Short mmCIF file of C-alpha atoms in Angstrom, two decimals:
data_model
loop_
_atom_site.label_atom_id
_atom_site.label_comp_id
_atom_site.label_asym_id
_atom_site.label_seq_id
_atom_site.Cartn_x
_atom_site.Cartn_y
_atom_site.Cartn_z
CA UNK A 12 -28.13 -217.58 121.80
CA UNK A 13 -25.56 -220.29 122.53
CA UNK A 14 -22.43 -220.02 120.39
CA UNK A 15 -21.13 -222.85 118.26
CA UNK A 16 -18.80 -225.40 119.81
CA UNK A 17 -15.17 -224.40 119.46
CA UNK A 18 -13.79 -227.91 119.73
CA UNK A 19 -13.48 -230.06 116.60
CA UNK A 20 -12.40 -233.60 115.82
CA UNK A 21 -8.75 -233.93 114.88
CA UNK A 22 -9.46 -236.46 112.13
CA UNK A 23 -12.37 -238.20 110.43
CA UNK A 24 -11.10 -241.58 111.62
CA UNK A 25 -11.06 -240.33 115.19
CA UNK A 26 -14.67 -239.16 114.84
CA UNK A 27 -15.73 -242.50 113.33
CA UNK A 28 -14.09 -244.56 116.07
CA UNK A 29 -15.43 -242.33 118.84
CA UNK A 30 -18.99 -242.40 117.47
CA UNK A 31 -18.76 -246.14 116.81
CA UNK A 32 -17.49 -246.52 120.37
CA UNK A 33 -20.62 -244.80 121.66
CA UNK A 34 -22.73 -247.27 119.70
CA UNK A 35 -20.67 -250.37 120.48
CA UNK A 36 -21.33 -250.99 124.14
CA UNK A 37 -23.17 -253.27 126.50
CA UNK A 38 -26.09 -253.18 124.10
CA UNK A 39 -24.02 -255.12 121.55
CA UNK A 40 -22.11 -257.56 123.72
CA UNK A 41 -24.35 -258.00 126.78
CA UNK A 42 -27.91 -257.26 125.61
CA UNK A 43 -27.84 -258.30 121.94
CA UNK A 44 -26.73 -261.94 122.54
CA UNK A 45 -29.26 -262.56 125.29
CA UNK A 46 -32.26 -261.04 123.47
CA UNK A 47 -31.20 -262.97 120.36
CA UNK A 48 -31.13 -266.14 122.44
CA UNK A 49 -34.58 -265.46 123.87
CA UNK A 50 -36.09 -264.50 120.49
CA UNK A 51 -35.05 -267.47 118.40
CA UNK A 52 -31.63 -266.65 116.97
CA UNK A 53 -30.91 -265.90 113.30
CA UNK A 54 -34.41 -264.78 112.31
CA UNK A 55 -34.23 -262.11 115.02
CA UNK A 56 -30.80 -261.04 113.74
CA UNK A 57 -32.27 -260.46 110.25
CA UNK A 58 -35.10 -258.34 111.64
CA UNK A 59 -32.61 -256.42 113.81
CA UNK A 60 -30.40 -255.54 110.83
CA UNK A 61 -33.48 -254.44 108.86
CA UNK A 62 -34.54 -252.24 111.79
CA UNK A 63 -31.06 -250.70 111.89
CA UNK A 64 -31.40 -249.63 108.26
CA UNK A 65 -35.04 -248.47 108.36
CA UNK A 66 -35.16 -246.85 111.80
CA UNK A 67 -31.58 -246.31 112.93
CA UNK A 68 -29.92 -245.01 109.78
CA UNK A 69 -32.39 -242.18 109.00
CA UNK A 70 -32.28 -240.96 112.59
CA UNK A 71 -28.48 -241.10 112.76
CA UNK A 72 -28.23 -239.00 109.58
CA UNK A 73 -30.78 -236.59 111.02
CA UNK A 74 -28.89 -236.16 114.31
CA UNK A 75 -25.46 -235.78 112.69
CA UNK A 76 -26.72 -233.23 110.17
CA UNK A 77 -28.63 -231.24 112.80
CA UNK A 78 -25.61 -231.24 115.11
CA UNK A 79 -23.18 -230.08 112.43
CA UNK A 80 -25.58 -227.49 110.97
CA UNK A 81 -26.01 -225.81 114.35
CA UNK A 82 -22.66 -226.58 115.99
CA UNK A 83 -24.58 -226.90 119.25
CA UNK A 84 -25.43 -229.24 122.05
CA UNK A 85 -29.02 -230.58 121.64
CA UNK A 86 -30.23 -228.13 124.31
CA UNK A 87 -29.57 -225.29 121.86
CA UNK A 88 -29.60 -227.03 118.48
CA UNK A 89 -33.35 -226.75 117.96
CA UNK A 90 -33.26 -223.07 118.94
CA UNK A 91 -31.14 -222.32 115.87
CA UNK A 92 -34.20 -222.83 113.71
CA UNK A 93 -36.97 -221.77 116.08
CA UNK A 94 -35.33 -218.61 117.38
CA UNK A 95 -35.69 -219.87 120.94
CA UNK A 96 -39.47 -219.53 120.83
CA UNK A 97 -42.17 -222.12 121.23
CA UNK A 98 -43.89 -223.18 118.02
CA UNK A 99 -47.62 -223.64 117.56
CA UNK A 100 -47.25 -227.43 117.61
CA UNK A 101 -45.27 -227.37 120.85
CA UNK A 102 -47.77 -224.99 122.42
CA UNK A 103 -50.65 -227.31 121.51
CA UNK A 104 -48.78 -230.34 122.88
CA UNK A 105 -48.01 -228.39 126.03
CA UNK A 106 -51.65 -227.51 126.59
CA UNK A 107 -52.72 -231.13 126.04
CA UNK A 108 -50.16 -232.34 128.59
CA UNK A 109 -51.31 -229.78 131.14
CA UNK A 110 -54.91 -230.91 130.69
CA UNK A 111 -53.85 -234.56 131.06
CA UNK A 112 -51.89 -233.64 134.17
CA UNK A 113 -54.87 -231.91 135.71
CA UNK A 114 -57.11 -234.93 134.97
CA UNK A 115 -54.63 -237.29 136.65
CA UNK A 116 -54.92 -235.32 139.89
CA UNK A 117 -58.51 -236.53 140.18
CA UNK A 118 -57.37 -240.13 139.61
CA UNK A 119 -54.95 -239.76 142.53
CA UNK A 120 -51.72 -240.06 140.51
CA UNK A 121 -49.93 -236.92 141.77
CA UNK A 122 -46.52 -238.03 140.50
CA UNK A 123 -47.62 -238.43 136.90
CA UNK A 124 -49.67 -235.26 137.16
CA UNK A 125 -46.66 -233.20 138.26
CA UNK A 126 -44.49 -234.65 135.48
CA UNK A 127 -47.09 -233.82 132.82
CA UNK A 128 -47.75 -230.35 134.22
CA UNK A 129 -44.05 -229.44 134.32
CA UNK A 130 -43.45 -230.86 130.86
CA UNK A 131 -46.51 -229.10 129.47
CA UNK A 132 -45.45 -225.71 130.84
CA UNK A 133 -41.89 -226.24 129.56
CA UNK A 134 -43.14 -227.07 126.06
CA UNK A 135 -45.36 -223.98 126.04
CA UNK A 136 -42.58 -221.65 127.23
CA UNK A 137 -39.45 -223.15 125.68
CA UNK A 138 -40.84 -225.32 122.93
CA UNK A 139 -38.26 -227.48 121.13
CA UNK A 140 -35.53 -226.55 123.61
CA UNK A 141 -37.37 -228.75 126.12
CA UNK A 142 -36.89 -231.69 123.75
CA UNK A 143 -33.20 -230.80 123.45
CA UNK A 144 -32.74 -230.75 127.23
CA UNK A 145 -34.53 -234.10 127.62
CA UNK A 146 -32.50 -235.84 124.90
CA UNK A 147 -29.19 -234.13 125.59
CA UNK A 148 -29.16 -233.82 129.40
CA UNK A 149 -31.83 -235.81 131.22
CA UNK A 150 -31.66 -238.99 129.10
CA UNK A 151 -27.87 -239.48 129.26
CA UNK A 152 -27.91 -238.67 132.99
CA UNK A 153 -30.55 -241.30 133.75
CA UNK A 154 -28.76 -243.88 131.57
CA UNK A 155 -25.39 -243.31 133.24
CA UNK A 156 -26.93 -243.84 136.66
CA UNK A 157 -27.58 -247.51 135.88
CA UNK A 158 -25.14 -248.08 133.00
CA UNK A 159 -22.22 -247.28 135.28
CA UNK A 160 -23.37 -250.02 137.65
CA UNK A 161 -23.22 -252.67 134.91
CA UNK A 162 -19.81 -251.35 133.91
CA UNK A 163 -18.71 -251.84 137.50
CA UNK A 164 -19.87 -255.46 137.31
CA UNK A 165 -17.64 -256.06 134.29
CA UNK A 166 -14.57 -254.71 136.09
CA UNK A 167 -15.41 -256.86 139.10
CA UNK A 168 -15.68 -259.90 136.84
CA UNK A 169 -12.32 -259.13 135.24
CA UNK A 170 -10.71 -259.24 138.69
CA UNK A 171 -12.60 -262.39 139.64
CA UNK A 172 -11.64 -264.07 136.36
CA UNK A 173 -7.90 -263.70 136.85
CA UNK A 174 -8.23 -264.49 140.55
CA UNK A 175 -9.79 -267.85 139.65
CA UNK A 176 -13.11 -267.03 141.33
CA UNK A 177 -15.21 -267.83 138.25
CA UNK A 178 -14.27 -271.50 138.09
CA UNK A 179 -17.84 -272.78 138.26
CA UNK A 180 -19.02 -275.58 135.99
CA UNK A 181 -22.65 -274.57 135.36
CA UNK A 182 -25.01 -271.56 135.57
CA UNK A 183 -26.41 -272.76 138.90
CA UNK A 184 -22.97 -272.48 140.49
CA UNK A 185 -22.42 -269.18 138.66
CA UNK A 186 -25.49 -267.75 140.35
CA UNK A 187 -23.68 -267.99 143.70
CA UNK A 188 -21.32 -265.30 142.38
CA UNK A 189 -23.75 -263.22 140.32
CA UNK A 190 -26.79 -263.05 142.60
CA UNK A 191 -24.94 -261.51 145.60
CA UNK A 192 -23.70 -258.78 143.23
CA UNK A 193 -27.19 -258.30 141.81
CA UNK A 194 -28.62 -258.00 145.32
CA UNK A 195 -25.70 -255.89 146.61
CA UNK A 196 -25.14 -258.31 149.47
CA UNK A 197 -23.06 -256.89 152.36
CA UNK A 198 -20.12 -259.22 151.66
CA UNK A 199 -19.68 -257.87 148.08
CA UNK A 200 -20.80 -254.29 148.60
CA UNK A 201 -17.32 -252.77 149.00
CA UNK A 202 -16.06 -254.41 145.81
CA UNK A 203 -19.24 -253.42 143.99
CA UNK A 204 -18.95 -249.76 144.99
CA UNK A 205 -15.21 -249.67 144.29
CA UNK A 206 -15.54 -251.17 140.79
CA UNK A 207 -18.44 -248.81 140.04
CA UNK A 208 -16.29 -245.84 141.11
CA UNK A 209 -13.32 -247.05 139.06
CA UNK A 210 -15.49 -247.39 135.96
CA UNK A 211 -16.82 -243.82 136.30
CA UNK A 212 -13.30 -242.58 137.07
CA UNK A 213 -11.77 -244.12 133.93
CA UNK A 214 -14.40 -242.50 131.71
CA UNK A 215 -14.02 -239.17 133.52
CA UNK A 216 -10.25 -239.13 132.93
CA UNK A 217 -10.77 -239.49 129.19
CA UNK A 218 -13.45 -236.76 128.99
CA UNK A 219 -11.29 -234.55 131.25
CA UNK A 220 -8.74 -234.13 128.43
CA UNK A 221 -11.27 -232.99 125.86
CA UNK A 222 -12.27 -234.06 122.36
CA UNK A 223 -8.93 -234.43 120.53
CA UNK A 224 -6.64 -235.35 123.42
CA UNK A 225 -9.16 -237.39 125.38
CA UNK A 226 -12.07 -238.97 123.53
CA UNK A 227 -10.43 -239.19 120.12
CA UNK A 228 -7.08 -240.57 121.30
CA UNK A 229 -8.66 -243.10 123.64
CA UNK A 230 -10.99 -244.31 120.87
CA UNK A 231 -8.03 -244.94 118.57
CA UNK A 232 -6.60 -247.26 121.22
CA UNK A 233 -9.70 -248.84 122.77
CA UNK A 234 -11.66 -249.65 119.61
CA UNK A 235 -8.87 -251.69 117.92
CA UNK A 236 -8.33 -253.49 121.24
CA UNK A 237 -12.03 -254.30 121.39
CA UNK A 238 -12.09 -255.86 117.92
CA UNK A 239 -8.85 -257.78 118.50
CA UNK A 240 -10.32 -259.35 121.63
CA UNK A 241 -13.60 -260.04 119.85
CA UNK A 242 -11.86 -261.80 116.98
CA UNK A 243 -9.73 -263.85 119.40
CA UNK A 244 -12.86 -265.03 121.22
CA UNK A 245 -14.61 -265.79 117.93
CA UNK A 246 -11.68 -267.92 116.76
CA UNK A 247 -11.67 -269.73 120.10
CA UNK A 248 -15.39 -270.42 119.80
CA UNK A 249 -15.20 -271.60 116.19
CA UNK A 250 -12.50 -274.16 117.02
CA UNK A 251 -14.62 -275.87 119.67
CA UNK A 252 -16.28 -279.22 118.91
CA UNK A 253 -19.99 -278.62 118.35
CA UNK A 254 -19.55 -274.91 117.49
CA UNK A 255 -21.53 -275.47 114.27
CA UNK A 256 -24.72 -275.76 116.34
CA UNK A 257 -24.18 -272.26 117.66
CA UNK A 258 -23.48 -270.91 114.18
CA UNK A 259 -26.65 -272.50 112.86
CA UNK A 260 -28.70 -271.01 115.69
CA UNK A 261 -27.21 -267.55 115.15
CA UNK A 262 -26.82 -267.40 111.36
CA UNK A 263 -29.39 -269.81 109.86
CA UNK A 264 -32.80 -268.13 110.18
CA UNK A 265 -36.02 -269.96 110.97
CA UNK A 266 -38.67 -267.32 110.46
CA UNK A 267 -41.36 -269.70 111.62
CA UNK A 268 -39.98 -269.39 115.13
CA UNK A 269 -40.09 -265.57 115.07
CA UNK A 270 -42.66 -264.00 117.39
CA UNK A 271 -44.57 -260.84 116.50
CA UNK A 272 -43.20 -259.00 119.53
CA UNK A 273 -39.67 -259.91 118.46
CA UNK A 274 -39.98 -257.38 115.62
CA UNK A 275 -40.73 -254.59 118.08
CA UNK A 276 -37.93 -255.74 120.39
CA UNK A 277 -35.54 -255.63 117.42
CA UNK A 278 -36.57 -252.03 116.69
CA UNK A 279 -36.01 -251.09 120.32
CA UNK A 280 -32.58 -252.71 120.29
CA UNK A 281 -31.64 -250.93 117.07
CA UNK A 282 -32.67 -247.67 118.70
CA UNK A 283 -30.64 -248.27 121.85
CA UNK A 284 -27.49 -249.63 120.21
CA UNK A 285 -27.01 -246.64 117.89
CA UNK A 286 -27.23 -244.14 120.77
CA UNK A 287 -30.24 -242.42 119.21
CA UNK A 288 -31.81 -239.55 121.23
CA UNK A 289 -29.15 -239.75 123.96
CA UNK A 290 -27.51 -236.44 123.05
CA UNK A 291 -24.39 -238.27 121.89
CA UNK A 292 -24.76 -238.31 118.11
CA UNK A 293 -25.94 -234.70 117.88
CA UNK A 294 -23.17 -233.49 120.21
CA UNK A 295 -20.52 -235.43 118.30
CA UNK A 296 -22.00 -234.06 115.07
CA UNK A 297 -21.53 -230.53 116.39
CA UNK A 298 -17.76 -231.16 116.46
CA UNK A 299 -17.71 -232.16 112.77
CA UNK A 300 -16.05 -230.12 110.04
CA UNK A 301 -18.03 -229.27 106.90
CA UNK A 302 -16.04 -231.56 104.59
CA UNK A 303 -17.10 -234.81 106.31
CA UNK A 304 -19.52 -237.00 104.35
CA UNK A 305 -22.24 -237.61 106.92
CA UNK A 306 -23.98 -240.50 105.20
CA UNK A 307 -20.78 -242.38 104.43
CA UNK A 308 -19.74 -241.85 108.06
CA UNK A 309 -23.12 -243.08 109.26
CA UNK A 310 -22.81 -246.22 107.15
CA UNK A 311 -19.34 -246.95 108.53
CA UNK A 312 -20.51 -246.40 112.11
CA UNK A 313 -23.50 -248.68 111.62
CA UNK A 314 -21.24 -251.22 109.90
CA UNK A 315 -18.80 -251.27 112.82
CA UNK A 316 -21.63 -251.44 115.33
CA UNK A 317 -23.36 -254.32 113.55
CA UNK A 318 -20.05 -256.14 113.05
CA UNK A 319 -19.35 -255.95 116.78
CA UNK A 320 -22.81 -257.31 117.60
CA UNK A 321 -22.46 -260.19 115.11
CA UNK A 322 -18.95 -261.08 116.30
CA UNK A 323 -20.13 -261.01 119.91
CA UNK A 324 -23.03 -263.27 119.00
CA UNK A 325 -20.74 -265.76 117.27
CA UNK A 326 -18.30 -265.77 120.19
CA UNK A 327 -21.09 -266.32 122.71
CA UNK A 328 -23.27 -268.85 120.90
CA UNK A 329 -20.49 -271.07 119.55
CA UNK A 330 -19.14 -271.45 123.08
CA UNK A 331 -22.58 -271.89 124.69
CA UNK A 332 -23.79 -274.52 122.21
CA UNK A 333 -20.44 -276.33 122.11
CA UNK A 334 -20.65 -276.79 125.87
CA UNK A 335 -24.30 -277.90 125.71
CA UNK A 336 -25.77 -274.93 127.61
CA UNK A 337 -29.07 -273.10 127.09
CA UNK A 338 -28.80 -269.79 125.16
CA UNK A 339 -32.24 -268.52 126.27
CA UNK A 340 -31.10 -267.38 129.71
CA UNK A 341 -32.03 -263.72 129.51
CA UNK A 342 -29.86 -261.01 131.17
CA UNK A 343 -27.80 -263.63 133.04
CA UNK A 344 -26.44 -265.10 129.80
CA UNK A 345 -23.20 -263.10 129.86
CA UNK A 346 -22.57 -263.29 133.61
CA UNK A 347 -23.56 -266.91 134.29
CA UNK A 348 -23.81 -269.00 131.12
CA UNK A 349 -20.82 -267.63 129.18
CA UNK A 350 -18.31 -268.04 132.05
CA UNK A 351 -19.59 -271.59 132.58
CA UNK A 352 -19.05 -272.31 128.88
CA UNK A 353 -15.49 -270.98 128.91
CA UNK A 354 -14.68 -273.02 132.00
CA UNK A 355 -15.60 -276.17 130.07
CA UNK A 356 -13.28 -275.38 127.16
CA UNK A 357 -10.45 -277.95 126.96
CA UNK A 358 -7.06 -276.78 128.22
CA UNK A 359 -7.99 -275.54 131.71
CA UNK A 360 -7.72 -271.94 130.54
CA UNK A 361 -11.22 -270.85 131.50
CA UNK A 362 -9.78 -268.09 133.68
CA UNK A 363 -7.96 -266.64 130.64
CA UNK A 364 -10.91 -266.75 128.25
CA UNK A 365 -13.22 -265.33 130.91
CA UNK A 366 -10.72 -262.60 131.67
CA UNK A 367 -10.39 -261.63 127.99
CA UNK A 368 -14.15 -261.69 127.53
CA UNK A 369 -14.82 -259.37 130.45
CA UNK A 370 -11.95 -257.05 129.48
CA UNK A 371 -13.62 -256.77 126.09
CA UNK A 372 -16.98 -256.12 127.76
CA UNK A 373 -15.39 -253.45 129.97
CA UNK A 374 -13.87 -251.67 126.96
CA UNK A 375 -17.21 -251.70 125.14
CA UNK A 376 -18.99 -250.31 128.19
CA UNK A 377 -16.28 -247.71 128.80
CA UNK A 378 -16.39 -246.24 125.28
CA UNK A 379 -20.15 -245.82 125.63
CA UNK A 380 -19.91 -244.24 129.07
CA UNK A 381 -17.35 -241.75 127.76
CA UNK A 382 -19.86 -240.77 125.07
CA UNK A 383 -22.67 -240.43 127.61
CA UNK A 384 -20.58 -238.15 129.82
CA UNK A 385 -19.61 -235.78 127.02
CA UNK A 386 -23.10 -234.26 126.39
CA UNK A 387 -23.47 -233.58 130.12
CA UNK A 388 -20.05 -231.93 130.29
CA UNK A 389 -20.70 -229.94 127.11
CA UNK A 390 -23.98 -228.67 128.55
CA UNK A 391 -22.47 -227.74 131.94
CA UNK A 392 -19.58 -225.87 130.31
CA UNK A 393 -21.86 -223.73 128.15
CA UNK A 394 -24.85 -223.35 130.43
CA UNK A 395 -22.98 -222.58 133.66
CA UNK A 396 -19.81 -221.11 132.11
CA UNK A 397 -17.51 -223.44 134.02
CA UNK A 398 -14.28 -225.06 132.86
CA UNK A 399 -14.33 -228.53 131.31
CA UNK A 400 -12.17 -229.88 134.13
CA UNK A 401 -14.52 -228.66 136.86
CA UNK A 402 -17.57 -229.87 134.93
CA UNK A 403 -16.10 -233.36 134.56
CA UNK A 404 -15.32 -233.66 138.29
CA UNK A 405 -18.71 -232.40 139.46
CA UNK A 406 -20.77 -234.43 136.99
CA UNK A 407 -18.78 -237.61 137.68
CA UNK A 408 -19.39 -237.30 141.42
CA UNK A 409 -23.10 -236.61 140.90
CA UNK A 410 -23.70 -239.54 138.54
CA UNK A 411 -21.72 -241.83 140.84
CA UNK A 412 -23.83 -240.77 143.82
CA UNK A 413 -27.10 -241.38 141.98
CA UNK A 414 -25.68 -244.57 140.53
CA UNK A 415 -25.26 -245.98 144.03
CA UNK A 416 -29.06 -246.05 144.28
CA UNK A 417 -29.11 -248.37 141.27
CA UNK A 418 -26.18 -250.40 142.58
CA UNK A 419 -28.01 -251.28 145.79
CA UNK A 420 -31.38 -251.74 144.10
CA UNK A 421 -30.90 -254.00 141.10
CA UNK A 422 -32.99 -256.93 142.32
CA UNK A 423 -35.49 -255.35 144.71
CA UNK A 424 -36.28 -252.42 147.01
CA UNK A 425 -35.11 -254.02 150.26
CA UNK A 426 -32.19 -251.64 150.64
CA UNK A 427 -34.27 -248.57 149.69
CA UNK A 428 -37.61 -249.02 151.49
CA UNK A 429 -38.08 -245.28 152.04
CA UNK A 430 -37.70 -244.46 148.35
CA UNK A 431 -40.05 -247.30 147.46
CA UNK A 432 -42.76 -245.80 149.68
CA UNK A 433 -42.35 -242.37 148.10
CA UNK A 434 -42.63 -243.78 144.58
CA UNK A 435 -45.67 -245.86 145.51
CA UNK A 436 -47.36 -242.85 147.07
CA UNK A 437 -46.82 -240.53 144.11
CA UNK A 438 -46.97 -242.98 141.20
CA UNK A 439 -49.22 -245.70 142.59
CA UNK A 440 -46.76 -248.54 142.00
CA UNK A 441 -43.13 -249.54 142.51
CA UNK A 442 -43.09 -253.11 141.26
CA UNK A 443 -39.59 -252.91 139.83
CA UNK A 444 -36.30 -251.96 141.47
CA UNK A 445 -34.75 -248.50 141.20
CA UNK A 446 -32.29 -249.95 138.67
CA UNK A 447 -35.12 -251.29 136.49
CA UNK A 448 -37.14 -248.12 136.98
CA UNK A 449 -34.25 -246.00 135.62
CA UNK A 450 -33.81 -248.36 132.67
CA UNK A 451 -37.55 -248.31 131.97
CA UNK A 452 -37.77 -244.50 132.03
CA UNK A 453 -34.79 -244.05 129.71
CA UNK A 454 -35.16 -246.97 127.30
CA UNK A 455 -38.95 -247.18 127.04
CA UNK A 456 -39.93 -243.53 127.34
CA UNK A 457 -37.18 -240.97 126.79
CA UNK A 458 -35.32 -242.58 123.90
CA UNK A 459 -38.26 -243.49 121.64
CA UNK A 460 -40.11 -240.23 122.32
CA UNK A 461 -36.90 -238.26 121.82
CA UNK A 462 -36.21 -240.08 118.57
CA UNK A 463 -39.76 -239.44 117.42
CA UNK A 464 -39.37 -235.73 118.16
CA UNK A 465 -36.06 -235.56 116.23
CA UNK A 466 -37.61 -237.31 113.21
CA UNK A 467 -40.58 -234.94 113.19
CA UNK A 468 -38.39 -231.86 113.63
CA UNK A 469 -35.97 -232.76 110.82
CA UNK A 470 -38.64 -234.17 108.53
CA UNK A 471 -41.27 -231.48 108.94
CA UNK A 472 -39.93 -228.35 110.67
CA UNK A 473 -36.36 -228.10 109.43
CA UNK A 474 -37.31 -230.00 106.28
CA UNK A 475 -35.52 -232.61 104.20
CA UNK A 476 -34.57 -230.07 101.54
CA UNK A 477 -32.70 -227.86 104.02
CA UNK A 478 -31.20 -230.94 105.69
CA UNK A 479 -29.92 -231.94 102.24
CA UNK A 480 -28.03 -228.69 101.92
CA UNK A 481 -26.15 -229.50 105.10
CA UNK A 482 -25.46 -233.12 104.26
CA UNK A 483 -24.20 -232.57 100.73
CA UNK A 484 -21.47 -230.25 102.05
CA UNK A 485 -19.39 -233.37 102.64
CA UNK A 486 -19.72 -234.74 99.10
CA UNK A 487 -17.00 -234.08 96.55
CA UNK A 488 -19.20 -232.74 93.76
CA UNK A 489 -21.92 -231.20 95.88
CA UNK A 490 -24.48 -232.75 93.56
CA UNK A 491 -27.58 -234.32 94.95
CA UNK A 492 -26.64 -237.70 93.52
CA UNK A 493 -22.98 -237.56 94.56
CA UNK A 494 -23.49 -240.55 96.84
CA UNK A 495 -26.27 -243.11 96.45
CA UNK A 496 -27.36 -242.83 100.09
CA UNK A 497 -26.61 -239.15 100.59
CA UNK A 498 -29.82 -238.25 98.77
CA UNK A 499 -32.41 -236.99 101.17
CA UNK A 500 -35.17 -235.09 99.43
CA UNK A 501 -36.99 -235.94 96.24
CA UNK A 502 -40.09 -233.80 96.68
CA UNK A 503 -38.80 -230.35 95.74
CA UNK A 504 -38.13 -230.96 92.05
CA UNK A 505 -37.03 -227.41 91.22
CA UNK A 506 -34.30 -227.29 93.84
CA UNK A 507 -33.36 -230.98 93.89
CA UNK A 508 -34.22 -232.62 90.56
CA UNK A 509 -34.56 -236.40 90.69
CA UNK A 510 -34.52 -238.92 87.86
CA UNK A 511 -36.68 -241.42 89.70
CA UNK A 512 -39.40 -241.28 92.29
CA UNK A 513 -37.87 -244.45 93.73
CA UNK A 514 -34.48 -242.88 94.45
CA UNK A 515 -32.79 -243.16 97.85
CA UNK A 516 -33.68 -239.48 98.30
CA UNK A 517 -37.36 -240.25 98.25
CA UNK A 518 -36.85 -243.26 100.51
CA UNK A 519 -35.00 -241.18 103.12
CA UNK A 520 -37.62 -238.44 102.99
CA UNK A 521 -40.41 -240.97 103.38
CA UNK A 522 -38.52 -242.66 106.21
CA UNK A 523 -37.78 -239.59 108.28
CA UNK A 524 -41.24 -238.11 107.72
CA UNK A 525 -43.47 -241.18 107.88
CA UNK A 526 -41.93 -244.66 108.14
CA UNK A 527 -39.51 -244.06 111.03
CA UNK A 528 -42.00 -242.07 113.18
CA UNK A 529 -44.74 -244.68 112.71
CA UNK A 530 -42.40 -247.57 113.56
CA UNK A 531 -41.04 -245.72 116.58
CA UNK A 532 -44.59 -245.13 117.83
CA UNK A 533 -45.37 -248.85 117.54
CA UNK A 534 -42.14 -249.76 119.36
CA UNK A 535 -42.94 -247.20 122.07
CA UNK A 536 -46.47 -248.50 122.57
CA UNK A 537 -45.10 -252.03 122.87
CA UNK A 538 -42.44 -250.97 125.38
CA UNK A 539 -44.99 -249.31 127.66
CA UNK A 540 -47.35 -252.27 127.40
CA UNK A 541 -50.15 -250.73 125.33
CA UNK A 542 -49.76 -253.32 122.54
#
C-alpha cells in the first residue's frame, strides 16, 4: 500500500496561507461578485455565508482529518480504511452503473454508456479508490484545463492595463477587447497562448520547489500581497461619490428579492470556493503534523476566504454603482464593467487601478492553480515513482496542451469542428463550447458527487467517532470539549460523553451524515437541470 507522504509543512501559518490560497481564487474575485450581482446582492451574500458554514465547513474538516489520518493522496487515502478492496456498497453502486450503461446503449448514447460502464467496473474492482482517483486526479486535471485559460486572461489584462489599452468608457467599448479574447480571434491568439503558458509556468515553478521551499514560501509572499491590493481597491471604491449605493446593494439584504434557485447557486459557490473534492484539501491535510488543530485551522481558512470574497465584492460594487453601471452583467462583470468603472474614476488613473485590480486577480488565480497542480504532482511521484521535478514538467506541459482546447473554444466550437462532431456523435449533444463543457463536468458533476462521497465515507464508513480521535490530536487537552467546534460525535456516549444533545458535536455528526449530503444532492440536481 502507498506509504505516507514524507513532506510536511514548515509552519502552521504556512499551511494556513497555502490552503487559504487554494480557496481564495477566481471563485472569490471573479465569480462571486458577478453571481452576487445577478442574484440580488446582500441577501445572496447571507445565504452564501450560511452555506459555507453548513456545507463547506463539515466537508473541509472531513477532508483535512482524512488526509492527516492517512498521510496519503486521495487516491490512496480511502484504501487505508478499506484495505484496498471494494466494499459492498461500492459493489452495488458499480453493478447499478453497469446496468444503466447497458440500458443507454439501446437509447443510442454510446458516450454515456461507456462512461457508466467504465465507472461501474472500477467501483466494483477498486471501490473507494476510484472515488479517490476522481477527486484527487481527474477533477483537478479537468479544472486546470480551463482555469489556466482564465488565468491567462488576467495576465493579458495586466499588460493591457499598463499599456493603456483598457481606456474604454463603457462595457460596450470593453467588449471590443474582451470578445476577441473570448473567441480566440487570430489577431489576439499569440498573446492569449503566451499569457496562458506564462500562467502555467509561474505555478509550475512554485510547485517545482516542493512544499516548504515552493508552495509555503510563495504563499507567505503572495497572500499578504493579495490582501494589500484588495484593501487598496476597497479604500479607493469607498472614497468615490455614490459608493454608498454599492454598499447598500452588497451589504443591506432584501430577502424579498431572493430567488429559490439562488439558494442552490450559493451552495454550489460555497462548494467551489473552498476547493472541496478537488484533491487539494486532503492532499494538504496529508502534509499536516499531529499537533495542528484542524477545526481552528478550518475556521481561519474559511474566515480568510470569506473575507477575500467580501472585500472583492465591496471593491467591485462600490466602483460599479458609483459610476452608474449595471452590476448584473454575468461573467463579463470583471472584464468589461469593472475596467469601465475604474476608467471613470476622477484623476485619470484608470490604467493604474485596472492594473492593480488585475494583478490582484492574477495572484488569486495563481495561488489556486498552484494548489491544483500539487495533487497531480503528488500522484505522479508516488504512482509512477518519478522525481518531483520531472513530474512538474510533464504535468505542466500536458495541462497546457489540453488547456489550449479550452483557450480556442470559450465561445463556440468554430475552431474545433472535428471535436464537436465526435462529442455530438457519442453524447448526442454539444451545445456548449469545450471550455464550458469542461467547467460543467467538473463543477456540476465531479465536485458535488465527490463531496457527497467524502461526506458519506467519513460519516458512515470511517465514522464520526474515529474521525474525532484524529481531530482531537491537535487540541491542547485532548478532551472532546477542548474546542467548541472541534466536537464531532455525540452519539457514542460511552466513548465520547456529551452534556447536551444540542452540542456542536451532534451538529457536526448530523451535518456530515445527513444535512450536508442532502443539501449537496439538491445542489447537484439543480446543477444538472433536474430541479
